[in-house]
Amino acid sequence: MSLEILLDKTEEELSKIAVAMGQPAFRGKQIFKWLYNGVDLAAMSDLPLSFRAELAKKYTAQPLVIHEKFVSKDGSIKFLYRYADGNLIEGVFMPHDYGNTLCVSTQVGCRMGCAFCASGIGGLVRNLSAGEIVAQAVAVNAYLGGNASDRKISNIVLMGSGEPLDNYDNVTKFLRLISHKNGLCIGLRSVSLSTCGLAENIRRLADENYGVTLSLSLHATTDEARAQLMPIAKRYTLKEVTDAVKYYFEKTGRRVIFEYAMVKDRNMSMFDAKRLRELTRGYPAHVNLIRLNYVKEKGLQGCTEAEAQRFLQRLTDLGVSATLRRSFGNDVGGACGQLRRKFLHDR
Ligand code: SAH
């Protein structure tokens, strides 16, 4: 029988578990605190030994281990995590001057099948639970040392493997958990959720107003061109998805981000620049240009730094708010899902 994951529980749920096991309710608070310090059941030293032993029969505190890590010259660290069922996923820690950002994965694999992305190559393996996503941040904080209150990770981007809005309930529970004051206490304004554009769930997220920054993976400026890169474009038109994004802004007041991976000879013309201006006009929107990382199984080519700068200049000249995303960890291999692929391949 597999063990239930304590990190999936809210503080209140933990209190109920404690009470059901004949303990006072405040044990829930104690466990919650330990969990976010990356501590295992056996080491939760202010809980009675017998209670820890009882808990361990049914529950696990830390559902993943850091399987490998690669430290880059630029200060970023790539992590490969392993869950209890053996599944591997990856994450990357990026130090910024405004705080430290962790990129987390929300699914093992992905079913969106984008033409350039390594995460979707084997399809979706399974969703991660809320606690399994939280565990990525807890493990990295623990690896970095100190207490949870040191707030080593201050920002989170949901830009690892998986489509967050395809795992809606777990991802939104994750948001509630990481922002809890007795947990990691990460302000949701410091969280960015990136989606390939599941329009209905963008609207739902807007209505529930968590306050996270929404990033839409746009990558193309016409329905035809987008459908060639992203199968999801056959389900939602550009109009439907940009309307949903606009709705997100209207409901939350948050500026939205359009991610745009530049693909050689595909999406970097003057026409694309003008279309980008149209698509982002009329409300606060920012274009985040990314130089496509080459994925050998996919074969699509990125662009040179000079081509990227030229496209950025075109956008800027047109009055579009745009920046070129800094790329981290290239020397340690495996931007965008490539690390897991390499490991699966080597095994
Ligand atoms: N499923 C979410 C999160 C995915 S990863 C989404 O689609 O937004 C975060 C970003 O990396 C997305 O914009 C995604 O399109 C982009 N991406 C994926 N593979 C890439 C690659 N090989 N090079 C550059 N960006 C890539």
Coordinates of C-alpha atoms and ligand atoms in Angstrom, one line a residue:
M1 CA 0.0 0.0 0.0
S2 CA 1.4 3.4 -0.9
L3 CA 1.7 6.0 1.9
E4 CA -0.4 9.1 2.0
I5 CA 1.5 12.4 1.6
L6 CA 1.3 14.7 4.6
L7 CA 2.4 17.7 2.5
D8 CA -0.9 17.3 0.6
K9 CA -2.7 18.4 3.8
T10 CA -3.6 21.8 5.0
E11 CA -2.8 22.7 8.7
E12 CA -6.5 22.1 9.5
E13 CA -6.5 18.7 7.9
L14 CA -3.4 17.7 9.8
S15 CA -5.1 18.7 13.1
K16 CA -8.0 16.5 12.2
I17 CA -5.7 13.6 11.5
A18 CA -4.0 14.2 14.9
V19 CA -7.3 14.3 16.7
A20 CA -8.5 11.2 15.0
M21 CA -5.4 9.5 16.3
G22 CA -6.1 10.5 19.9
Q23 CA -3.7 13.5 19.9
P24 CA -4.5 17.2 20.7
A25 CA -5.3 19.4 17.7
F26 CA -2.2 21.5 18.1
R27 CA -0.1 18.5 16.8
G28 CA -1.4 19.5 13.4
K29 CA 0.4 22.9 13.7
Q30 CA 3.6 21.2 14.9
I31 CA 3.6 18.7 12.0
F32 CA 2.8 21.5 9.4
K33 CA 5.8 23.5 10.6
W34 CA 8.2 20.5 10.5
L35 CA 7.0 19.5 7.0
Y36 CA 8.0 22.9 5.6
N37 CA 11.4 22.6 7.1
G38 CA 12.0 19.5 5.1
V39 CA 12.0 17.3 8.2
D40 CA 11.1 13.6 8.1
L41 CA 8.6 12.0 10.6
A42 CA 11.3 10.3 12.6
A43 CA 12.9 13.7 13.3
M44 CA 9.8 15.6 14.4
S45 CA 11.2 15.8 17.9
D46 CA 8.3 17.5 19.7
L47 CA 5.9 14.8 18.8
P48 CA 5.6 11.7 21.0
L49 CA 7.6 8.8 19.6
S50 CA 4.6 6.5 19.6
F51 CA 2.6 9.1 17.6
R52 CA 5.4 9.4 15.0
A53 CA 5.5 5.6 14.7
E54 CA 1.7 5.5 14.2
L55 CA 1.9 8.2 11.6
A56 CA 4.7 6.5 9.7
K57 CA 2.5 3.4 9.1
K58 CA 0.1 5.4 7.0
Y59 CA 1.9 8.6 5.9
T60 CA 5.1 10.0 4.4
A61 CA 6.4 13.4 5.2
Q62 CA 8.8 14.1 2.3
P63 CA 7.5 12.4 -0.9
L64 CA 10.6 13.0 -3.0
V65 CA 14.4 13.0 -2.8
I66 CA 16.9 15.0 -4.7
H67 CA 18.3 12.4 -7.1
E68 CA 20.9 14.6 -8.8
K69 CA 21.9 18.2 -8.9
F70 CA 24.0 20.2 -11.2
V71 CA 25.5 23.6 -10.2
S72 CA 26.0 26.0 -13.0
K73 CA 28.6 28.7 -13.3
D74 CA 25.8 31.3 -13.4
G75 CA 24.7 30.3 -9.9
S76 CA 21.6 28.3 -11.0
I77 CA 21.1 24.8 -9.8
K78 CA 19.4 22.1 -11.8
F79 CA 17.6 19.4 -9.7
L80 CA 16.4 16.0 -10.7
Y81 CA 13.9 14.8 -8.1
R82 CA 12.7 11.2 -7.6
Y83 CA 9.3 10.4 -6.2
A84 CA 8.4 7.3 -4.2
D85 CA 7.0 5.6 -7.3
G86 CA 10.4 6.1 -9.1
N87 CA 9.2 8.9 -11.4
L88 CA 11.7 11.6 -12.1
I89 CA 11.0 15.2 -12.7
E90 CA 13.2 18.3 -12.8
G91 CA 13.4 21.8 -11.5
V92 CA 15.8 24.7 -11.6
F93 CA 16.8 27.2 -8.9
M94 CA 17.7 30.6 -10.2
P95 CA 19.2 33.4 -8.1
H96 CA 18.0 36.8 -9.1
D97 CA 18.8 40.2 -7.6
Y98 CA 15.2 40.6 -6.7
G99 CA 15.1 37.2 -5.0
N100 CA 15.5 33.5 -5.6
T101 CA 13.3 31.8 -8.1
L102 CA 12.4 28.1 -8.3
C103 CA 10.9 26.6 -11.4
V104 CA 8.6 23.8 -10.5
S105 CA 7.0 20.9 -12.4
T106 CA 3.3 20.1 -12.1
Q107 CA 3.0 16.8 -14.0
V108 CA 5.3 13.9 -14.9
G109 CA 5.4 14.3 -18.6
C110 CA 2.7 16.3 -20.4
R111 CA -0.1 15.7 -22.8
M112 CA 0.0 19.0 -24.7
G113 CA 2.5 17.7 -27.3
C114 CA 4.1 21.1 -28.3
A115 CA 6.4 20.7 -31.3
F116 CA 9.5 22.1 -29.6
C117 CA 9.1 20.8 -26.0
A118 CA 11.0 17.9 -24.4
S119 CA 8.5 17.4 -21.6
G120 CA 5.7 16.1 -23.8
I121 CA 7.8 13.5 -25.7
G122 CA 6.6 10.5 -23.7
G123 CA 3.1 11.9 -23.2
L124 CA 1.6 12.4 -19.7
V125 CA 2.7 9.9 -17.1
R126 CA 0.7 11.3 -14.2
N127 CA -0.4 14.4 -12.4
L128 CA 1.6 15.5 -9.4
S129 CA -0.4 16.1 -6.2
A130 CA -0.3 19.4 -4.5
G131 CA 2.1 18.1 -1.8
E132 CA 4.4 16.6 -4.5
I133 CA 4.7 20.0 -6.1
V134 CA 5.2 21.7 -2.7
A135 CA 7.9 19.1 -1.9
Q136 CA 10.1 20.4 -4.7
A137 CA 10.3 23.8 -3.0
V138 CA 10.7 22.2 0.5
A139 CA 13.6 20.0 -0.7
V140 CA 15.4 22.9 -2.4
N141 CA 15.0 25.1 0.6
A142 CA 16.3 22.3 2.9
Y143 CA 19.2 21.7 0.5
L144 CA 20.1 25.4 0.7
G145 CA 20.1 25.1 4.5
G146 CA 18.7 27.1 7.3
N147 CA 15.0 27.3 8.4
A148 CA 11.9 27.6 6.3
S149 CA 11.5 31.1 7.7
D150 CA 14.7 32.2 5.9
R151 CA 12.7 32.4 2.8
K152 CA 15.5 31.2 0.5
I153 CA 13.0 30.7 -2.3
S154 CA 11.0 33.9 -2.7
N155 CA 9.6 33.4 -6.2
I156 CA 8.1 30.4 -8.0
V157 CA 7.5 29.9 -11.6
L158 CA 5.2 27.0 -12.7
M159 CA 7.3 26.5 -15.9
G160 CA 8.7 23.0 -15.4
S161 CA 7.3 19.9 -17.0
G162 CA 3.5 19.7 -17.3
E163 CA 0.6 21.9 -18.0
P164 CA -0.5 23.5 -14.7
L165 CA -4.1 24.2 -15.9
D166 CA -4.4 20.5 -16.9
N167 CA -3.9 19.7 -13.2
Y168 CA -6.1 22.5 -11.9
D169 CA -7.2 21.3 -8.5
N170 CA -3.8 20.1 -7.4
V171 CA -2.1 23.2 -8.7
T172 CA -4.5 25.6 -7.0
K173 CA -4.2 23.7 -3.7
F174 CA -0.4 24.0 -4.2
L175 CA -0.9 27.8 -4.4
R176 CA -2.9 27.8 -1.2
L177 CA -0.3 25.7 0.6
I178 CA 2.9 27.6 -0.4
S179 CA 1.3 30.9 0.6
H180 CA 0.3 29.8 4.1
K181 CA 2.0 31.9 6.7
N182 CA 3.2 28.9 8.7
G183 CA 4.5 27.2 5.6
L184 CA 6.8 28.7 3.0
C185 CA 4.9 32.0 3.2
I186 CA 5.5 32.8 -0.5
G187 CA 3.4 35.7 -1.7
L188 CA 1.3 34.7 -4.6
R189 CA 2.2 37.9 -6.4
S190 CA 5.7 36.3 -6.6
V191 CA 4.3 33.3 -8.4
S192 CA 4.0 33.0 -12.2
L193 CA 1.8 30.4 -13.8
S194 CA 2.6 29.5 -17.4
T195 CA 0.0 27.9 -19.6
C196 CA -0.2 26.8 -23.2
G197 CA -3.7 28.4 -23.1
L198 CA -6.5 26.3 -21.7
A199 CA -9.0 29.2 -22.0
E200 CA -11.7 27.9 -19.7
N201 CA -9.3 27.3 -16.9
I202 CA -7.7 30.7 -17.4
R203 CA -11.2 32.1 -16.8
R204 CA -11.7 29.9 -13.7
L205 CA -8.3 31.0 -12.3
A206 CA -9.3 34.6 -12.9
D207 CA -12.5 34.2 -11.1
E208 CA -10.8 32.5 -8.1
N209 CA -8.2 35.4 -8.2
Y210 CA -5.2 33.9 -6.5
G211 CA -3.2 36.9 -7.5
V212 CA -0.6 35.0 -9.5
T213 CA 1.0 36.4 -12.6
L214 CA -0.4 34.7 -15.7
S215 CA 2.0 33.8 -18.5
L216 CA 0.5 32.6 -21.8
S217 CA 2.8 30.6 -24.1
L218 CA 1.9 32.3 -27.4
H219 CA 4.8 31.4 -29.7
A220 CA 2.9 32.3 -32.9
T221 CA 0.7 35.1 -34.1
T222 CA -1.8 33.3 -36.3
D223 CA -4.1 30.3 -35.7
E224 CA -2.4 28.4 -38.5
A225 CA 1.1 29.0 -37.4
R226 CA 0.3 28.3 -33.8
A227 CA -1.5 25.1 -34.6
Q228 CA 1.7 23.8 -36.2
L229 CA 3.7 24.4 -33.0
M230 CA 1.0 23.7 -30.4
P231 CA -1.8 21.2 -30.8
I232 CA -3.9 23.1 -28.2
A233 CA -4.4 25.8 -30.8
K234 CA -6.8 23.5 -32.6
R235 CA -9.0 23.5 -29.5
Y236 CA -8.9 27.2 -28.7
T237 CA -8.4 29.9 -31.2
L238 CA -6.1 32.8 -30.6
K239 CA -9.1 35.0 -30.1
E240 CA -10.5 32.7 -27.5
V241 CA -7.3 32.4 -25.6
T242 CA -6.4 36.1 -25.8
D243 CA -9.9 37.0 -24.7
A244 CA -9.4 34.7 -21.7
V245 CA -6.1 36.4 -20.9
K246 CA -7.7 39.8 -21.2
Y247 CA -10.4 38.6 -18.8
Y248 CA -7.7 37.5 -16.4
F249 CA -6.4 41.0 -16.4
E250 CA -9.8 42.6 -15.9
K251 CA -10.6 40.3 -13.0
T252 CA -7.2 40.5 -11.2
G253 CA -5.7 43.7 -12.3
R254 CA -2.5 41.8 -13.0
R255 CA -0.3 42.6 -16.0
V256 CA -0.1 39.5 -18.2
I257 CA 2.9 38.0 -19.9
F258 CA 3.1 36.5 -23.3
E259 CA 5.9 34.0 -23.7
Y260 CA 7.3 33.8 -27.2
A261 CA 9.9 31.3 -28.1
M262 CA 11.6 32.4 -31.3
V263 CA 11.9 29.6 -33.9
K264 CA 14.2 30.0 -36.8
D265 CA 12.3 31.0 -40.0
R266 CA 8.9 30.5 -38.3
N267 CA 7.7 33.3 -36.2
M268 CA 10.1 36.3 -36.3
S269 CA 9.1 38.3 -39.3
M270 CA 7.9 41.9 -39.4
F271 CA 4.4 40.6 -39.9
D272 CA 4.7 38.7 -36.6
A273 CA 6.0 41.8 -34.8
K274 CA 3.0 43.7 -36.0
R275 CA 0.6 40.9 -35.0
L276 CA 2.2 40.8 -31.6
R277 CA 1.4 44.5 -31.2
E278 CA -2.2 43.9 -32.1
L279 CA -2.5 40.9 -29.8
T280 CA -1.1 42.8 -26.8
R281 CA -2.8 46.1 -27.3
G282 CA -5.3 47.7 -25.1
Y283 CA -4.3 46.4 -21.7
P284 CA -1.0 45.9 -19.7
A285 CA 0.8 43.0 -21.4
H286 CA 4.4 42.2 -21.7
V287 CA 6.2 40.0 -24.3
N288 CA 8.9 37.7 -22.9
L289 CA 11.0 36.6 -25.8
I290 CA 12.8 33.2 -25.3
R291 CA 15.5 31.8 -27.6
L292 CA 14.2 28.3 -28.4
N293 CA 16.3 25.6 -26.8
Y294 CA 17.2 23.0 -29.3
V295 CA 15.6 19.6 -28.5
K296 CA 17.2 16.9 -30.6
E297 CA 14.1 14.7 -30.7
K298 CA 12.1 17.6 -32.0
G299 CA 14.5 19.2 -34.5
L300 CA 13.2 22.8 -34.4
Q301 CA 16.0 25.3 -34.5
G302 CA 16.2 28.4 -32.4
C303 CA 17.7 31.7 -33.5
T304 CA 21.0 33.5 -32.9
E305 CA 21.5 36.1 -30.3
A306 CA 21.7 38.7 -33.1
E307 CA 18.4 37.6 -34.6
A308 CA 16.8 37.7 -31.2
Q309 CA 18.0 41.2 -30.6
R310 CA 16.8 42.3 -34.0
F311 CA 13.3 40.9 -33.3
L312 CA 13.3 42.5 -29.9
Q313 CA 14.2 45.9 -31.5
R314 CA 11.4 45.5 -34.0
L315 CA 8.9 45.0 -31.1
T316 CA 10.3 47.9 -29.2
D317 CA 10.2 50.2 -32.2
L318 CA 6.5 49.3 -32.6
G319 CA 5.9 50.3 -28.9
V320 CA 5.4 46.7 -27.6
S321 CA 6.7 46.1 -24.1
A322 CA 9.1 43.3 -24.5
T323 CA 12.3 41.8 -23.1
L324 CA 14.5 38.9 -23.9
R325 CA 14.6 36.3 -21.2
R326 CA 17.9 35.5 -19.7
S327 CA 18.7 31.8 -20.0
F328 CA 20.1 29.9 -17.0
G329 CA 22.1 26.8 -16.6
N330 CA 23.0 26.2 -20.2
D331 CA 26.4 24.7 -19.2
V332 CA 24.8 22.1 -17.0
G333 CA 22.7 20.8 -19.8
G334 CA 19.0 20.4 -20.1
A335 CA 17.0 23.5 -20.3
C336 CA 13.3 22.7 -20.7
G337 CA 12.8 19.1 -19.8
Q338 CA 16.0 17.8 -21.4
L339 CA 17.6 16.6 -18.1
R340 CA 14.9 14.1 -17.4
R341 CA 15.0 12.8 -21.0
K342 CA 18.7 12.3 -20.7
F343 CA 18.3 10.3 -17.5
L344 CA 15.5 8.2 -18.9
H345 CA 17.6 7.5 -21.9
D346 CA 20.7 6.6 -20.0
R347 CA 18.8 4.2 -17.7
Ligands
SAH1 N1 2.7 24.0 -20.0 C1 3.1 25.3 -19.6 C2 4.5 25.4 -18.9 C3 5.5 24.8 -19.8 S1 7.2 25.3 -19.8 C4 3.1 26.2 -20.8 O1 3.0 25.6 -21.9 O2 3.3 27.4 -20.7 C5 7.4 27.0 -19.7 C6 7.7 27.6 -21.1 O3 8.8 27.0 -21.7 C7 6.5 27.6 -22.0 O4 6.4 28.9 -22.6 C8 7.0 26.6 -23.1 O5 6.3 26.8 -24.3 C9 8.5 26.9 -23.1 N2 9.3 25.9 -23.8 C10 9.1 24.6 -23.8 N3 10.1 24.0 -24.6 C11 10.9 24.9 -24.9 C12 12.1 25.0 -25.6 N4 12.6 23.9 -26.2 N5 12.7 26.2 -25.8 C13 12.2 27.3 -25.3 N6 11.1 27.3 -24.6 C14 10.4 26.2 -24.4

